[in-house]
Each structure stands twice: as structure tokens, then as C-alpha cells.
Coordinates of C-alpha atoms and ligand atoms in Angstrom, one line a residue:
M198 CA 130.1 89.2 120.7
N199 CA 130.7 87.1 118.2
L200 CA 132.8 88.0 115.5
H201 CA 132.1 85.4 112.9
A202 CA 128.2 84.8 113.2
K203 CA 125.8 82.8 111.6
C204 CA 121.8 83.6 110.2
D205 CA 119.1 83.6 108.0
V206 CA 119.1 87.3 107.3
I207 CA 121.3 90.1 107.6
I208 CA 120.6 93.7 107.2
V209 CA 122.9 95.9 105.7
G210 CA 121.5 100.2 107.5
G211 CA 120.8 100.8 110.9
G212 CA 117.9 103.2 109.7
I213 CA 114.5 102.6 110.2
H214 CA 113.8 100.3 107.0
G215 CA 116.5 98.0 108.8
V216 CA 115.5 98.3 112.4
A217 CA 111.8 98.1 111.5
S218 CA 112.6 94.5 109.3
A219 CA 114.7 94.0 112.5
Y220 CA 112.3 93.7 114.4
F221 CA 109.9 92.4 111.5
L222 CA 112.1 89.5 110.9
A223 CA 112.8 87.9 114.5
K224 CA 109.6 88.5 115.6
K225 CA 108.7 85.9 113.1
G226 CA 111.4 83.4 114.6
L227 CA 114.1 84.0 112.2
S228 CA 117.9 85.0 113.5
V229 CA 119.0 88.4 112.1
V230 CA 122.1 90.4 112.0
L231 CA 122.2 94.3 111.3
L232 CA 124.8 95.5 110.2
E233 CA 125.0 99.8 110.1
R234 CA 128.6 102.0 109.9
D235 CA 128.3 104.4 112.6
Y236 CA 125.1 104.2 115.5
C237 CA 121.2 103.5 114.7
G238 CA 119.5 106.8 112.9
R239 CA 122.7 108.2 111.9
S240 CA 121.7 109.1 108.9
A241 CA 118.5 110.3 106.8
S242 CA 116.2 107.7 109.1
G243 CA 117.3 109.9 112.2
V244 CA 117.8 113.7 111.5
N245 CA 114.2 114.5 109.1
A246 CA 111.8 115.8 110.0
G247 CA 109.0 113.6 111.4
G248 CA 106.5 114.2 109.6
V249 CA 104.4 110.2 109.7
R250 CA 102.2 111.3 105.9
T251 CA 100.2 109.6 103.8
L252 CA 99.1 113.1 102.0
G253 CA 100.4 113.9 99.2
R254 CA 102.0 110.0 98.5
V255 CA 102.4 108.8 94.9
V256 CA 100.0 106.5 94.2
P257 CA 101.8 103.1 93.8
E258 CA 102.7 103.5 97.5
I259 CA 99.3 104.6 98.7
P260 CA 99.0 100.8 100.5
L261 CA 102.1 101.0 101.8
S262 CA 101.2 104.1 104.0
L263 CA 97.9 103.2 104.9
A264 CA 99.1 99.7 106.3
S265 CA 101.7 102.0 107.5
S266 CA 99.4 104.6 109.1
E267 CA 97.3 101.3 110.6
L268 CA 101.0 100.4 112.6
W269 CA 101.8 104.1 113.2
Q270 CA 98.3 104.1 115.2
T271 CA 98.9 100.7 116.4
L272 CA 102.6 99.6 117.3
D273 CA 102.4 100.6 121.4
F274 CA 106.3 101.4 121.4
L275 CA 106.1 104.0 118.9
H276 CA 103.5 105.4 121.9
G277 CA 103.6 106.5 125.5
F278 CA 106.9 107.7 126.0
D279 CA 108.3 110.7 125.2
G280 CA 108.8 111.8 122.1
A281 CA 106.9 109.5 120.1
F282 CA 104.1 109.6 117.0
V283 CA 101.7 112.2 118.0
R284 CA 98.1 112.0 115.4
T285 CA 98.4 115.8 114.7
G286 CA 96.7 115.4 110.8
Q287 CA 98.7 116.8 108.1
I288 CA 96.9 119.5 106.0
K289 CA 98.4 120.6 102.7
V290 CA 96.6 124.0 101.6
A291 CA 95.7 126.1 98.6
E292 CA 96.4 129.7 98.0
S293 CA 94.3 130.2 94.4
V294 CA 92.0 129.6 92.5
Q295 CA 94.8 127.1 90.3
D296 CA 96.0 126.0 94.0
M297 CA 92.0 124.6 95.2
Q298 CA 92.2 123.1 91.0
K299 CA 95.1 120.9 92.0
L300 CA 94.0 120.2 94.8
Q301 CA 90.4 118.7 93.7
E302 CA 92.1 117.0 90.4
R303 CA 94.1 114.6 93.0
H304 CA 91.1 114.3 95.1
N305 CA 89.9 113.4 91.6
L306 CA 92.3 111.1 90.7
L307 CA 92.5 108.9 94.1
A308 CA 89.0 108.1 94.1
R309 CA 89.5 107.0 91.1
H310 CA 92.4 104.3 91.9
G311 CA 89.5 103.8 95.2
F312 CA 91.8 105.6 98.0
D313 CA 89.6 108.0 99.7
H314 CA 91.6 109.0 103.2
E315 CA 93.1 112.7 101.9
K316 CA 89.8 114.5 102.5
L317 CA 89.4 117.6 100.6
I318 CA 87.8 120.7 102.6
D319 CA 87.0 124.6 102.4
Q320 CA 88.2 127.6 103.9
D321 CA 85.7 127.4 106.7
Q322 CA 87.3 123.7 107.7
V323 CA 90.9 125.7 107.6
R324 CA 89.9 128.3 109.3
Q325 CA 88.5 125.7 112.1
I326 CA 92.0 123.3 111.7
V327 CA 93.9 126.4 111.9
P328 CA 92.6 129.5 113.1
A329 CA 96.3 131.4 112.4
I330 CA 96.0 130.6 109.0
A331 CA 96.2 133.8 106.3
A332 CA 93.5 134.8 104.5
H333 CA 94.5 134.0 101.7
V334 CA 94.0 130.5 101.8
Q335 CA 91.4 128.5 100.0
G336 CA 90.4 125.1 100.9
A337 CA 93.1 122.6 101.9
L338 CA 93.5 118.7 101.2
W339 CA 93.7 117.1 104.4
V340 CA 94.4 113.8 106.8
S341 CA 93.5 113.5 110.3
T342 CA 95.2 110.2 111.2
D343 CA 98.5 111.4 109.7
G344 CA 100.8 113.1 112.1
F345 CA 104.7 113.8 113.3
A346 CA 106.9 112.0 115.2
F347 CA 110.9 112.2 116.8
P348 CA 112.8 110.1 114.7
Y349 CA 115.5 108.8 116.4
L350 CA 112.9 107.9 119.7
I351 CA 111.7 106.4 116.5
V352 CA 114.5 104.5 115.5
Q353 CA 115.5 103.4 118.4
A354 CA 112.6 102.2 120.0
F355 CA 112.5 99.5 117.1
A356 CA 115.9 99.0 117.6
R357 CA 115.8 98.5 121.1
Q358 CA 112.1 96.0 120.4
A359 CA 114.1 94.0 117.8
R360 CA 116.9 93.6 120.1
L361 CA 114.6 92.5 122.8
L362 CA 113.0 89.3 120.2
H363 CA 116.7 88.9 120.0
A364 CA 118.1 90.5 116.8
D365 CA 121.7 91.1 117.0
I366 CA 122.8 94.7 115.8
R367 CA 125.9 95.5 115.6
E368 CA 126.7 99.3 115.3
Q369 CA 130.5 100.8 114.0
S370 CA 129.9 97.6 111.8
P371 CA 131.1 99.3 108.2
V372 CA 130.5 96.7 105.6
K373 CA 133.2 96.4 103.6
A374 CA 133.0 92.9 101.3
I375 CA 130.5 90.9 100.0
E376 CA 130.6 87.1 98.1
H377 CA 127.9 84.8 97.6
S378 CA 129.4 81.5 98.4
G379 CA 127.3 78.5 97.9
N380 CA 123.9 78.8 99.1
H381 CA 125.4 81.5 101.4
W382 CA 126.2 85.2 101.4
R383 CA 129.4 85.8 103.5
V384 CA 129.4 89.9 104.4
S385 CA 132.6 91.6 105.8
T386 CA 133.5 94.9 107.8
P387 CA 136.8 95.2 109.3
E388 CA 136.3 93.4 112.0
Q389 CA 134.0 90.3 111.5
T390 CA 132.5 88.0 109.1
I391 CA 128.7 86.8 109.0
V392 CA 127.3 84.3 106.8
G393 CA 123.0 84.6 106.1
E394 CA 121.1 83.1 104.3
K395 CA 119.7 86.0 102.9
L396 CA 120.9 89.1 102.7
L397 CA 118.2 92.5 103.1
L398 CA 120.3 96.2 102.2
C399 CA 118.7 99.2 103.4
A400 CA 121.8 101.5 103.6
G401 CA 119.8 104.8 102.2
A402 CA 122.1 106.8 99.6
W403 CA 125.2 104.0 99.3
T404 CA 122.7 101.0 98.5
P405 CA 124.5 101.6 94.8
E406 CA 127.9 100.2 96.3
L407 CA 126.9 98.0 98.5
A408 CA 124.3 96.2 95.3
R409 CA 127.8 96.5 93.6
L410 CA 129.9 94.3 96.0
C411 CA 126.6 91.6 95.1
G412 CA 126.9 91.5 91.1
D413 CA 123.9 93.8 90.9
E414 CA 122.3 97.6 89.9
I415 CA 119.3 99.7 91.5
P416 CA 119.1 102.7 90.6
V417 CA 119.0 104.8 93.4
T418 CA 120.8 108.4 93.6
P419 CA 122.1 110.3 96.3
G420 CA 120.0 113.5 97.3
G421 CA 120.6 116.8 100.5
L422 CA 117.1 117.5 102.0
M423 CA 117.8 120.7 104.7
L424 CA 115.3 121.8 108.1
M425 CA 115.1 124.1 110.1
V426 CA 114.3 125.2 113.3
T427 CA 112.9 129.2 115.1
Q428 CA 113.1 130.2 118.4
R429 CA 109.8 129.0 120.7
V430 CA 106.8 131.2 119.7
P431 CA 102.8 130.5 121.2
H432 CA 101.2 127.9 120.3
F433 CA 99.9 128.4 116.8
I434 CA 98.9 125.5 115.4
N435 CA 98.1 121.4 116.0
P436 CA 98.6 120.1 112.3
V437 CA 101.7 119.6 110.1
L438 CA 101.2 122.0 107.4
G439 CA 102.4 121.8 103.7
A440 CA 102.0 123.9 100.6
T441 CA 100.1 122.9 97.7
S442 CA 102.4 125.4 95.3
R443 CA 105.3 126.1 97.1
G444 CA 107.6 123.4 98.5
L445 CA 107.0 123.8 102.3
S446 CA 105.8 121.9 105.4
F447 CA 106.5 122.7 108.8
K448 CA 105.1 121.4 112.6
Q449 CA 105.2 123.3 115.8
F450 CA 106.2 121.2 118.6
A451 CA 105.0 121.1 122.0
N452 CA 107.6 123.3 123.3
G453 CA 107.2 126.3 120.6
T454 CA 109.5 126.1 118.2
V455 CA 108.6 125.0 114.7
V456 CA 110.4 123.0 112.6
I457 CA 110.7 124.5 108.5
G458 CA 111.2 122.1 105.9
G459 CA 109.8 119.9 103.2
A460 CA 111.1 119.3 99.0
L461 CA 114.1 121.2 100.5
E462 CA 117.2 120.2 98.3
C463 CA 120.5 120.9 98.6
D464 CA 124.0 119.1 97.4
A465 CA 125.2 116.0 98.4
D466 CA 128.3 113.7 98.6
T467 CA 128.3 110.3 99.6
G468 CA 131.9 109.4 99.9
Q469 CA 132.4 113.1 102.7
N470 CA 128.6 111.5 103.6
Y471 CA 128.3 115.6 104.2
A472 CA 125.3 117.7 102.4
E473 CA 125.7 121.7 102.5
L474 CA 123.3 123.8 103.2
D475 CA 121.8 126.1 100.6
F476 CA 120.8 129.6 102.9
S477 CA 119.1 131.3 100.4
R478 CA 116.6 128.1 99.3
L479 CA 115.8 128.3 103.7
A480 CA 115.3 131.8 103.0
N481 CA 113.1 131.6 100.1
S482 CA 111.3 128.6 102.6
A483 CA 111.2 130.9 105.3
R484 CA 108.8 133.4 103.2
I485 CA 106.2 131.2 102.5
V486 CA 105.6 130.3 106.1
T487 CA 105.6 134.4 107.0
D488 CA 103.5 134.7 104.2
L489 CA 100.6 132.4 105.8
F490 CA 101.4 133.3 109.1
P491 CA 103.1 136.8 109.1
F492 CA 102.8 137.4 112.3
L493 CA 105.7 135.3 112.2
N494 CA 108.2 137.8 110.3
N495 CA 110.4 138.3 113.3
V496 CA 111.0 135.9 114.8
S497 CA 114.8 134.1 114.0
I498 CA 115.8 130.9 113.1
T499 CA 118.1 128.9 115.3
R500 CA 119.0 126.5 113.7
A501 CA 120.0 124.7 110.8
W502 CA 121.0 121.4 108.7
S503 CA 120.6 118.3 106.2
G504 CA 120.8 115.1 105.5
I505 CA 121.6 112.8 102.5
D506 CA 118.0 110.5 100.8
G507 CA 118.5 108.1 98.6
Y508 CA 116.6 109.2 94.9
A509 CA 114.8 106.1 92.8
P510 CA 114.5 107.8 89.3
D511 CA 109.5 107.5 89.1
H512 CA 110.5 109.1 93.5
T513 CA 109.1 105.7 93.9
C514 CA 110.8 104.0 97.3
I515 CA 112.3 100.4 96.4
I516 CA 111.3 97.1 98.2
G517 CA 111.4 93.8 97.3
P518 CA 113.4 91.0 96.4
S519 CA 116.3 91.6 93.6
A520 CA 115.5 91.0 89.5
S521 CA 118.5 89.2 89.3
V522 CA 119.9 87.8 92.4
D523 CA 118.5 85.6 94.1
N524 CA 118.2 85.7 98.3
L525 CA 118.8 89.2 98.4
Y526 CA 116.2 92.1 98.8
Y527 CA 116.0 95.9 99.0
A528 CA 114.4 98.2 100.8
C529 CA 115.8 101.9 99.7
G530 CA 115.2 105.0 97.2
F531 CA 112.4 106.1 99.9
S532 CA 112.9 109.9 97.7
S533 CA 112.7 112.3 100.2
S534 CA 109.6 110.6 103.0
G535 CA 110.8 107.2 103.8
F536 CA 110.2 107.9 107.0
Q537 CA 107.0 107.6 107.4
L538 CA 106.7 104.5 105.7
G539 CA 109.1 102.2 107.6
P540 CA 107.1 100.1 110.2
A541 CA 105.0 98.7 107.0
S542 CA 108.0 98.5 105.2
G543 CA 109.8 96.5 108.2
Q544 CA 106.5 94.5 108.0
Y545 CA 106.4 93.4 104.4
L546 CA 109.9 92.6 103.5
A547 CA 110.3 90.1 106.5
E548 CA 107.2 88.4 105.3
V549 CA 108.9 88.5 101.7
I550 CA 111.6 87.0 103.1
A551 CA 110.6 84.1 105.3
D552 CA 107.2 83.6 103.7
N553 CA 108.3 83.9 99.9
A554 CA 104.8 86.3 100.3
E555 CA 105.7 89.0 97.6
N556 CA 101.9 91.5 97.8
P557 CA 100.4 92.4 94.2
R558 CA 99.1 95.5 96.0
Y559 CA 102.7 96.6 96.5
Q560 CA 103.8 95.3 92.7
G561 CA 104.4 98.7 91.3
L562 CA 107.2 99.3 94.5
S563 CA 109.4 96.2 92.9
P564 CA 113.2 96.6 91.8
A565 CA 112.3 94.3 89.5
R566 CA 110.3 97.8 87.3
F567 CA 113.8 98.4 86.3
S568 CA 114.5 95.6 85.0
Ligands
FAD124 C1 116.2 116.6 106.5 C2 115.0 115.5 105.8 C3 114.3 115.4 106.3 C4 113.0 114.6 105.7 N1 111.5 114.2 105.7 C5 111.1 112.8 106.2 C6 109.4 113.6 106.9 O1 109.2 114.0 107.2 N2 108.5 112.0 106.8 C7 109.4 110.9 105.4 O2 108.9 110.5 105.0 N3 110.5 111.1 105.2 C8 111.3 112.1 105.3 N4 112.5 112.5 105.3 C9 113.2 110.3 104.3 C10 113.4 109.9 105.2 O3 114.6 110.9 106.7 C11 114.3 108.9 104.4 O4 113.6 108.4 103.3 C12 114.4 107.3 105.5 O5 114.7 107.9 107.3 C13 115.4 106.6 104.6 O6 115.0 105.3 105.2 P1 116.9 104.6 105.3 O7 116.0 103.1 106.4 O8 116.0 103.7 104.4 O9 118.0 105.2 105.4 P2 119.1 106.1 106.0 O10 118.3 106.3 107.7 O11 119.9 106.5 105.5 O12 119.7 104.8 106.6 C14 120.7 104.1 106.2 C15 121.7 103.4 107.3 O13 122.6 102.0 106.5 C16 124.1 102.8 107.4 N5 125.1 102.2 106.4 C17 125.7 102.9 104.6 N6 126.2 101.9 104.2 C18 126.8 101.2 105.4 C19 127.3 100.3 105.1 N7 128.2 100.2 104.0 N8 127.6 99.6 106.5 C20 126.7 99.4 107.4 N9 125.4 100.4 107.1 C21 125.9 100.9 106.5 C22 124.2 104.2 107.6 O14 124.8 104.5 108.3 C23 122.5 104.6 108.2 O15 122.7 104.6 109.3 C24 113.7 113.1 105.5 C25 114.8 113.1 105.2 C26 115.9 114.0 105.1 C27 117.1 113.7 104.7

């Protein structure tokens, strides 16, 4: 390995946004060095619930999320090997008349913005999709093209494809210093210095500390998220299911285990790279599952884990050029739902970085909104 390499673009962070950007930049013919502190997928991108969800997005993220959905369906390497994207659909159920009203309002809001990807369905249609659902469920919002994927494998798939296009992905490479000299960035780890014309920071919850090394500020704060998984149970559900008024999202894998999560927050410490499991919240989430599927009452939880994501003040991701520092770009602040956005975020950043082509449809995601 050339320890003092030169390239067009330096990427810091080997989560889904880093490796997807490396892939799309290399595809455009740019030379790329990606520096990852641990190994690719070590943080949120490798341990998340794998939800591939356009359903329930904040409005400014919807155009990017729909573009990403297209890529999830069409990029060959996200399919065709064990663990890749499975198109099961995602459903958000209403447990009361008030919930049904909320879903109707959401449906109206999307229609006003010209979106029709979330379908409002009634009780009978829910039962056709999820025959085992509890009797009190009144209806749902449904997106048939959503689904889930195995996150760690997807990160590896992007990294592999990027390497095939000659992107230089360097693991065990923690960035400690960044300087801007002349028209170039000099980015250093304890063992190497990389010189590049443009710099993309996608270091998740750690992005603000790197931004400060560049003389910039990015308003991202860390938050912990938890998941748990049950023992194997007979197959009872296809889509990923969420509730309207109670934080819940869960899915059943082909092996019968059920992964339960959905806005299950906990304390996070970025210095220690550690998020503390909160067992009372996990128990509460398990209760919601048994309310909706009473036959799961005596099923055991076999494992719980946590990860850290970076949150933006408006819970909307931050993607695009810095508002104050030239040749500096960000993808961060994914606020608990950045996995699905990875493919389109990488594709968009490659257009912005290589062609200076900012897309007005993604203006609401720009770092400039905070300046
Ligand atoms: C438990 C959990 C469940 C989730 N479920 C879902 C879901 O179902 N669907 C969904 O869409 N999203 C989900 N998310 C959110 C999603 O995982 C994140 O939004 C997304 O993975 C963020 O990706 P990233 O590439 O920005 O950051 P990360 O995956 O955090 O990657 C950042 C990388 O930067 C590296 N890094 C940090 N500092 C440095 C440095 N100084 N030098 C070099 N490298 C550095 C880190 O090691 C890390 O690998 C979930 C998150 C968690 C934690």
C-alpha cells in the first residue's frame, strides 16, 4: 500500500454512505481513497435492522428515498447472494380510530406534495397481507416495494464493487488530522497521509469532530438505538411491520427469528464507541409485539444489541457541499433511518462532487439549511 497517496476524493468513514459514495465516484472514473477507522460496516451501517423503507419518511427525504428504492430494486449486486435485499413490503398498522385518522392525514399530506407511494388500506386488506394480525387493527399504510436487507453484507457488497472499480479502501485507518493547504486536503492517520482535491465526511455520529478539523461545524449529535432478536418461531409474517402510535418495527427472517426494533433509543457515548442497552424499553417494545401477535407471548429473546447513529436537529439527513468550506462535502445526520438512503446518497454525492450537479429536489437536505 502506498502510504502517502494522492487522489481526487478522500472519503472518511466506511459505513454504507462511505462505501456507496466510493462505488459511484469510482464508477465516474475518479480516484478515491476511503479511510475507515475500524472495518467497513463496524458502526450503525453493519448492525442496524436492515429496514429498506420509503414508508414514513420526513417529506424532504422522500425524493432521495424513492430514488434509493429504484436502486435497491435494480442494482444487481444488492441481489443474488445470500442475505441481500428482500422485497417483502413494509406496513404501518393503525390500532385505533385515532391511529386511522393519523394515517389518513399522512396520506393527504403526501398527496399534497405529489407522492402516492404509501397506499392507505383497510382492515380486510391488512388481513390479506398479515393474516395473523390481532383483531383490533383497523387499517394501515402499505408500500409493497419496501423490504429489508442484511446490512453488513450490503456494506461489504458496495465495498467489493468499489474495489473492483479501483477505489482504494483502507481499513484500520483512523483519521487524526486534516489540513487544507493550497487547493488540497491533507488527511492523516497515525501511519499515512493522503492528499486529495475533495473531501467527503461520512463518519456517522463522529462527523462533527472531523468537521471541526476542517474549520467547519455540522450540527449532528449522537444517539443510541437498540434491537433484539427472538428464538425461531414458525413463519407468520412476510412484510416489515410498524405501529402508528407506538415505537415498533419488526420483521421475521427466513430462519424463523424475529428482529424487533423501531425508534428504540438508548444512551450513547461516541468517545467509548458504546451505547448502553435499556432493558425496560426493550421489554416495552416486546409487549407491543405480543399485543399485535398474542401467540408470541412465550417466545424468548435470545440477543439484544445497540449501535450509534448521528442525529440532525430536524431529523432530516444532511447531504451535499459545506456551506462555508470549499471542496468539503457531507453525508451525515441520518437520524436512525439512513440505511435505505445509502445507494441514492452515494449516487447523488458522486454527481455533486464530480459534476458539481446539485439537484434542486434534494435542496432540503443541504448543509446550507443550517447557515
Ligand atoms: C440499531 C440500529 C437500527 C437501525 N435500523 C435502521 C433501519 O432499519 N433502516 C434504516 O434505513 N436505517 C436504520 N438505522 C440507521 C442507519 O444504520 C444509519 O443511519 C446509517 O447506517 C448511517 O450510515 P453512515 O455511513 O452515515 O454511518 P456509520 O455506519 O456510522 O459509518 C461511519 C463510519 O465512520 C467511521 N469513522 C468514524 N470516525 C472516523 C475517523 N476519525 N476516521 C476514520 N473512520 C471513522 C466509523 O468507524 C464508521 O464505520 C439503524 C441504526 C441503528 C444503530
